[in-house]
Amino acid sequence: LMLIHRPPANGSAGIELWKGLIDAKKAGLTMDIGVSNYTEEQIETLADATGELPVVNQIEWSPFGYSEDMLDFCRANRIVIQAYSALTHGKRLNDELIEEIAEHHGKTPAQVLIRWNLQLGTVPLVKANQLKHLKENIDVFDFELSAREMDAMMDLNEEYSSIGTLTYV
């Protein structure tokens, strides 16, 4: 997978960069191509210019900051959302609701955030510097959040960004 890390600063969608990735894919240098930090409009600009949609949009995504419009757009266009900062750099792991849900399931707040992403159909990108955290991050397939828990977590959205701003909103 090769990505354009972010749209060029000049306000364009990076059509020439996108054409280069399409060429790299055709040449067998990558299996898939995508973007990161793109808005719906920027993705549509790329598709209109080249006829090819990205398979991935890698964006900051957590229950505290996300866009239902982006989720709907990506689902409709079969674009995978790769959720970076899915654990909010640890800044929101002590949220009361998240802690309550975690306790109910016998899990950690980080596991609840990972599970929320998985149930939405997004791919959480999480890191672990310690073996115990790696094991914790993987141990999310033996429980499921209820519809009520998912809805409550969706209500946490305040377009929060752990790194500054949600670039795609």
PDB file of C-alpha atoms in Angstrom:
ATOM      1  CA  LEU A   1       0.000   0.000   0.000  1.00  0.00           C
ATOM      2  CA  MET A   2       1.363   3.382  -1.004  1.00  0.00           C
ATOM      3  CA  LEU A   3      -0.264   6.599   0.195  1.00  0.00           C
ATOM      4  CA  ILE A   4      -0.108  10.297  -0.472  1.00  0.00           C
ATOM      5  CA  HIS A   5       0.546  11.382   3.107  1.00  0.00           C
ATOM      6  CA  ARG A   6      -1.438  14.607   2.858  1.00  0.00           C
ATOM      7  CA  PRO A   7      -2.829  16.835   0.133  1.00  0.00           C
ATOM      8  CA  PRO A   8      -0.266  19.314  -1.199  1.00  0.00           C
ATOM      9  CA  ALA A   9      -0.131  22.627   0.665  1.00  0.00           C
ATOM     10  CA  ASN A  10      -0.965  24.613  -2.475  1.00  0.00           C
ATOM     11  CA  GLY A  11      -4.626  23.659  -2.158  1.00  0.00           C
ATOM     12  CA  SER A  12      -4.640  21.085  -4.953  1.00  0.00           C
ATOM     13  CA  ALA A  13      -5.684  17.501  -4.453  1.00  0.00           C
ATOM     14  CA  GLY A  14      -2.341  16.237  -5.761  1.00  0.00           C
ATOM     15  CA  ILE A  15      -3.547  14.923  -9.103  1.00  0.00           C
ATOM     16  CA  GLU A  16      -0.016  14.530 -10.464  1.00  0.00           C
ATOM     17  CA  LEU A  17       1.052  12.632  -7.342  1.00  0.00           C
ATOM     18  CA  TRP A  18      -2.033  10.449  -7.686  1.00  0.00           C
ATOM     19  CA  LYS A  19      -1.237   9.731 -11.332  1.00  0.00           C
ATOM     20  CA  GLY A  20       2.255   8.692 -10.213  1.00  0.00           C
ATOM     21  CA  LEU A  21       0.797   6.227  -7.720  1.00  0.00           C
ATOM     22  CA  ILE A  22      -1.522   4.849 -10.398  1.00  0.00           C
ATOM     23  CA  ASP A  23       1.529   4.319 -12.627  1.00  0.00           C
ATOM     24  CA  ALA A  24       3.382   2.624  -9.746  1.00  0.00           C
ATOM     25  CA  LYS A  25       0.445   0.273  -9.267  1.00  0.00           C
ATOM     26  CA  LYS A  26       0.276  -0.520 -12.989  1.00  0.00           C
ATOM     27  CA  ALA A  27       4.029  -1.225 -12.943  1.00  0.00           C
ATOM     28  CA  GLY A  28       3.548  -3.711 -10.105  1.00  0.00           C
ATOM     29  CA  LEU A  29       5.442  -1.628  -7.566  1.00  0.00           C
ATOM     30  CA  THR A  30       2.503  -1.666  -5.162  1.00  0.00           C
ATOM     31  CA  MET A  31      -0.687  -3.646  -4.817  1.00  0.00           C
ATOM     32  CA  ASP A  32      -2.885  -0.787  -3.697  1.00  0.00           C
ATOM     33  CA  ILE A  33      -2.847   3.003  -3.444  1.00  0.00           C
ATOM     34  CA  GLY A  34      -4.518   5.433  -1.148  1.00  0.00           C
ATOM     35  CA  VAL A  35      -4.464   8.809   0.535  1.00  0.00           C
ATOM     36  CA  SER A  36      -4.134  10.204   4.010  1.00  0.00           C
ATOM     37  CA  ASN A  37      -5.802  13.256   5.498  1.00  0.00           C
ATOM     38  CA  TYR A  38      -8.024  13.852   2.454  1.00  0.00           C
ATOM     39  CA  THR A  39     -11.495  15.357   2.437  1.00  0.00           C
ATOM     40  CA  GLU A  40     -14.372  13.900   0.430  1.00  0.00           C
ATOM     41  CA  GLU A  41     -14.009  16.704  -2.121  1.00  0.00           C
ATOM     42  CA  GLN A  42     -10.293  16.064  -2.577  1.00  0.00           C
ATOM     43  CA  ILE A  43     -10.925  12.365  -3.118  1.00  0.00           C
ATOM     44  CA  GLU A  44     -13.632  13.165  -5.659  1.00  0.00           C
ATOM     45  CA  THR A  45     -11.211  15.504  -7.457  1.00  0.00           C
ATOM     46  CA  LEU A  46      -8.683  12.668  -7.794  1.00  0.00           C
ATOM     47  CA  ALA A  47     -11.343  10.268  -9.040  1.00  0.00           C
ATOM     48  CA  ASP A  48     -12.775  12.785 -11.502  1.00  0.00           C
ATOM     49  CA  ALA A  49      -9.329  13.478 -12.947  1.00  0.00           C
ATOM     50  CA  THR A  50      -8.144   9.868 -13.191  1.00  0.00           C
ATOM     51  CA  GLY A  51     -11.117   7.538 -12.884  1.00  0.00           C
ATOM     52  CA  GLU A  52      -9.513   5.836  -9.890  1.00  0.00           C
ATOM     53  CA  LEU A  53     -10.537   6.055  -6.256  1.00  0.00           C
ATOM     54  CA  PRO A  54      -8.132   5.359  -3.404  1.00  0.00           C
ATOM     55  CA  VAL A  55      -8.635   2.091  -1.539  1.00  0.00           C
ATOM     56  CA  VAL A  56      -7.700   3.774   1.759  1.00  0.00           C
ATOM     57  CA  ASN A  57      -8.088   7.136   3.422  1.00  0.00           C
ATOM     58  CA  GLN A  58      -5.862   7.177   6.487  1.00  0.00           C
ATOM     59  CA  ILE A  59      -7.263   9.763   8.889  1.00  0.00           C
ATOM     60  CA  GLU A  60      -7.318  10.576  12.578  1.00  0.00           C
ATOM     61  CA  TRP A  61     -10.347   8.750  13.966  1.00  0.00           C
ATOM     62  CA  SER A  62     -11.703   8.026  17.415  1.00  0.00           C
ATOM     63  CA  PRO A  63     -15.083   8.282  19.146  1.00  0.00           C
ATOM     64  CA  PHE A  64     -14.028  11.775  20.215  1.00  0.00           C
ATOM     65  CA  GLY A  65     -13.256  12.947  16.691  1.00  0.00           C
ATOM     66  CA  TYR A  66     -14.689  11.563  13.478  1.00  0.00           C
ATOM     67  CA  SER A  67     -17.089  12.428  10.666  1.00  0.00           C
ATOM     68  CA  GLU A  68     -20.224  10.420   9.952  1.00  0.00           C
ATOM     69  CA  ASP A  69     -20.272  12.023   6.494  1.00  0.00           C
ATOM     70  CA  MET A  70     -16.764  10.687   5.823  1.00  0.00           C
ATOM     71  CA  LEU A  71     -17.779   7.260   7.108  1.00  0.00           C
ATOM     72  CA  ASP A  72     -20.808   7.204   4.796  1.00  0.00           C
ATOM     73  CA  PHE A  73     -18.749   8.477   1.836  1.00  0.00           C
ATOM     74  CA  CYS A  74     -16.042   5.871   2.326  1.00  0.00           C
ATOM     75  CA  ARG A  75     -18.544   3.057   2.774  1.00  0.00           C
ATOM     76  CA  ALA A  76     -20.414   4.103  -0.376  1.00  0.00           C
ATOM     77  CA  ASN A  77     -17.166   4.195  -2.359  1.00  0.00           C
ATOM     78  CA  ARG A  78     -15.585   1.082  -0.826  1.00  0.00           C
ATOM     79  CA  ILE A  79     -12.736   3.098   0.675  1.00  0.00           C
ATOM     80  CA  VAL A  80     -11.231   1.706   3.870  1.00  0.00           C
ATOM     81  CA  ILE A  81     -10.754   4.173   6.692  1.00  0.00           C
ATOM     82  CA  GLN A  82      -7.453   3.518   8.427  1.00  0.00           C
ATOM     83  CA  ALA A  83      -7.879   5.158  11.813  1.00  0.00           C
ATOM     84  CA  TYR A  84      -4.678   6.701  13.109  1.00  0.00           C
ATOM     85  CA  SER A  85      -4.503   8.064  16.640  1.00  0.00           C
ATOM     86  CA  ALA A  86      -7.315   5.628  17.387  1.00  0.00           C
ATOM     87  CA  LEU A  87      -6.214   5.624  21.027  1.00  0.00           C
ATOM     88  CA  THR A  88      -5.953   9.448  21.123  1.00  0.00           C
ATOM     89  CA  HIS A  89      -2.261   9.205  22.053  1.00  0.00           C
ATOM     90  CA  GLY A  90      -3.606   8.066  25.422  1.00  0.00           C
ATOM     91  CA  LYS A  91      -5.109  11.494  26.089  1.00  0.00           C
ATOM     92  CA  ARG A  92      -8.737  10.346  26.350  1.00  0.00           C
ATOM     93  CA  LEU A  93      -8.379   6.833  27.781  1.00  0.00           C
ATOM     94  CA  ASN A  94      -9.676   8.027  31.139  1.00  0.00           C
ATOM     95  CA  ASP A  95     -13.039   9.142  29.738  1.00  0.00           C
ATOM     96  CA  GLU A  96     -15.761   8.119  32.199  1.00  0.00           C
ATOM     97  CA  LEU A  97     -17.966   6.392  29.619  1.00  0.00           C
ATOM     98  CA  ILE A  98     -15.052   4.499  28.059  1.00  0.00           C
ATOM     99  CA  GLU A  99     -13.874   3.365  31.491  1.00  0.00           C
ATOM    100  CA  GLU A 100     -17.410   2.243  32.394  1.00  0.00           C
ATOM    101  CA  ILE A 101     -17.766   0.208  29.187  1.00  0.00           C
ATOM    102  CA  ALA A 102     -14.297  -1.276  29.674  1.00  0.00           C
ATOM    103  CA  GLU A 103     -15.116  -2.344  33.219  1.00  0.00           C
ATOM    104  CA  HIS A 104     -18.404  -3.893  32.074  1.00  0.00           C
ATOM    105  CA  HIS A 105     -16.537  -6.090  29.562  1.00  0.00           C
ATOM    106  CA  GLY A 106     -13.468  -6.753  31.709  1.00  0.00           C
ATOM    107  CA  LYS A 107     -11.318  -4.909  29.177  1.00  0.00           C
ATOM    108  CA  THR A 108      -9.148  -1.808  29.105  1.00  0.00           C
ATOM    109  CA  PRO A 109     -10.221   1.549  27.688  1.00  0.00           C
ATOM    110  CA  ALA A 110      -7.756   1.044  24.811  1.00  0.00           C
ATOM    111  CA  GLN A 111      -9.421  -2.262  23.941  1.00  0.00           C
ATOM    112  CA  VAL A 112     -12.826  -0.566  23.919  1.00  0.00           C
ATOM    113  CA  LEU A 113     -11.585   2.095  21.473  1.00  0.00           C
ATOM    114  CA  ILE A 114     -10.070  -0.559  19.211  1.00  0.00           C
ATOM    115  CA  ARG A 115     -13.287  -2.595  19.323  1.00  0.00           C
ATOM    116  CA  TRP A 116     -15.399   0.486  18.504  1.00  0.00           C
ATOM    117  CA  ASN A 117     -13.350   0.989  15.344  1.00  0.00           C
ATOM    118  CA  LEU A 118     -13.585  -2.654  14.335  1.00  0.00           C
ATOM    119  CA  GLN A 119     -17.346  -2.703  14.758  1.00  0.00           C
ATOM    120  CA  LEU A 120     -17.639   0.451  12.646  1.00  0.00           C
ATOM    121  CA  GLY A 121     -15.656  -1.280   9.923  1.00  0.00           C
ATOM    122  CA  THR A 122     -12.649   1.008  10.215  1.00  0.00           C
ATOM    123  CA  VAL A 123      -9.105  -0.283  10.662  1.00  0.00           C
ATOM    124  CA  PRO A 124      -7.500   1.080  13.822  1.00  0.00           C
ATOM    125  CA  LEU A 125      -3.783   1.753  13.569  1.00  0.00           C
ATOM    126  CA  VAL A 126      -2.375   1.354  17.043  1.00  0.00           C
ATOM    127  CA  LYS A 127       1.146   0.993  18.264  1.00  0.00           C
ATOM    128  CA  ALA A 128       2.679  -0.781  21.198  1.00  0.00           C
ATOM    129  CA  ASN A 129       6.109  -0.196  22.681  1.00  0.00           C
ATOM    130  CA  GLN A 130       5.681  -2.988  25.191  1.00  0.00           C
ATOM    131  CA  LEU A 131       4.765  -6.633  24.709  1.00  0.00           C
ATOM    132  CA  LYS A 132       1.918  -6.353  27.240  1.00  0.00           C
ATOM    133  CA  HIS A 133       0.356  -3.536  25.187  1.00  0.00           C
ATOM    134  CA  LEU A 134       0.739  -5.520  21.965  1.00  0.00           C
ATOM    135  CA  LYS A 135      -1.065  -8.461  23.560  1.00  0.00           C
ATOM    136  CA  GLU A 136      -3.737  -6.111  24.925  1.00  0.00           C
ATOM    137  CA  ASN A 137      -4.285  -4.534  21.491  1.00  0.00           C
ATOM    138  CA  ILE A 138      -4.813  -7.952  19.919  1.00  0.00           C
ATOM    139  CA  ASP A 139      -7.161  -9.221  22.628  1.00  0.00           C
ATOM    140  CA  VAL A 140     -10.284  -7.529  21.264  1.00  0.00           C
ATOM    141  CA  PHE A 141     -12.062 -10.339  19.471  1.00  0.00           C
ATOM    142  CA  ASP A 142     -13.737 -12.029  22.433  1.00  0.00           C
ATOM    143  CA  PHE A 143     -16.297  -9.328  23.160  1.00  0.00           C
ATOM    144  CA  GLU A 144     -18.712  -7.094  21.303  1.00  0.00           C
ATOM    145  CA  LEU A 145     -20.010  -3.652  22.144  1.00  0.00           C
ATOM    146  CA  SER A 146     -23.785  -3.461  22.317  1.00  0.00           C
ATOM    147  CA  ALA A 147     -25.760  -1.159  20.053  1.00  0.00           C
ATOM    148  CA  ARG A 148     -26.397   1.080  23.056  1.00  0.00           C
ATOM    149  CA  GLU A 149     -22.663   1.231  23.852  1.00  0.00           C
ATOM    150  CA  MET A 150     -21.817   1.995  20.227  1.00  0.00           C
ATOM    151  CA  ASP A 151     -24.429   4.780  20.139  1.00  0.00           C
ATOM    152  CA  ALA A 152     -23.165   6.232  23.412  1.00  0.00           C
ATOM    153  CA  MET A 153     -19.625   6.245  22.061  1.00  0.00           C
ATOM    154  CA  MET A 154     -20.776   7.884  18.831  1.00  0.00           C
ATOM    155  CA  ASP A 155     -22.259  10.648  20.977  1.00  0.00           C
ATOM    156  CA  LEU A 156     -18.773  11.459  22.315  1.00  0.00           C
ATOM    157  CA  ASN A 157     -17.861  13.101  19.000  1.00  0.00           C
ATOM    158  CA  GLU A 158     -16.652  16.667  19.434  1.00  0.00           C
ATOM    159  CA  GLU A 159     -14.318  16.675  16.416  1.00  0.00           C
ATOM    160  CA  TYR A 160     -11.449  16.232  18.854  1.00  0.00           C
ATOM    161  CA  SER A 161      -7.944  15.822  17.498  1.00  0.00           C
ATOM    162  CA  SER A 162      -5.022  14.679  19.590  1.00  0.00           C
ATOM    163  CA  ILE A 163      -2.637  16.307  17.104  1.00  0.00           C
ATOM    164  CA  GLY A 164      -4.350  19.615  16.337  1.00  0.00           C
ATOM    165  CA  THR A 165      -7.254  19.449  13.906  1.00  0.00           C
ATOM    166  CA  LEU A 166      -9.207  16.893  11.921  1.00  0.00           C
ATOM    167  CA  THR A 167      -8.042  17.713   8.419  1.00  0.00           C
ATOM    168  CA  TYR A 168     -10.916  15.977   6.654  1.00  0.00           C
ATOM    169  CA  VAL A 169     -13.843  17.690   8.425  1.00  0.00           C
TER     170      VAL A 169
END
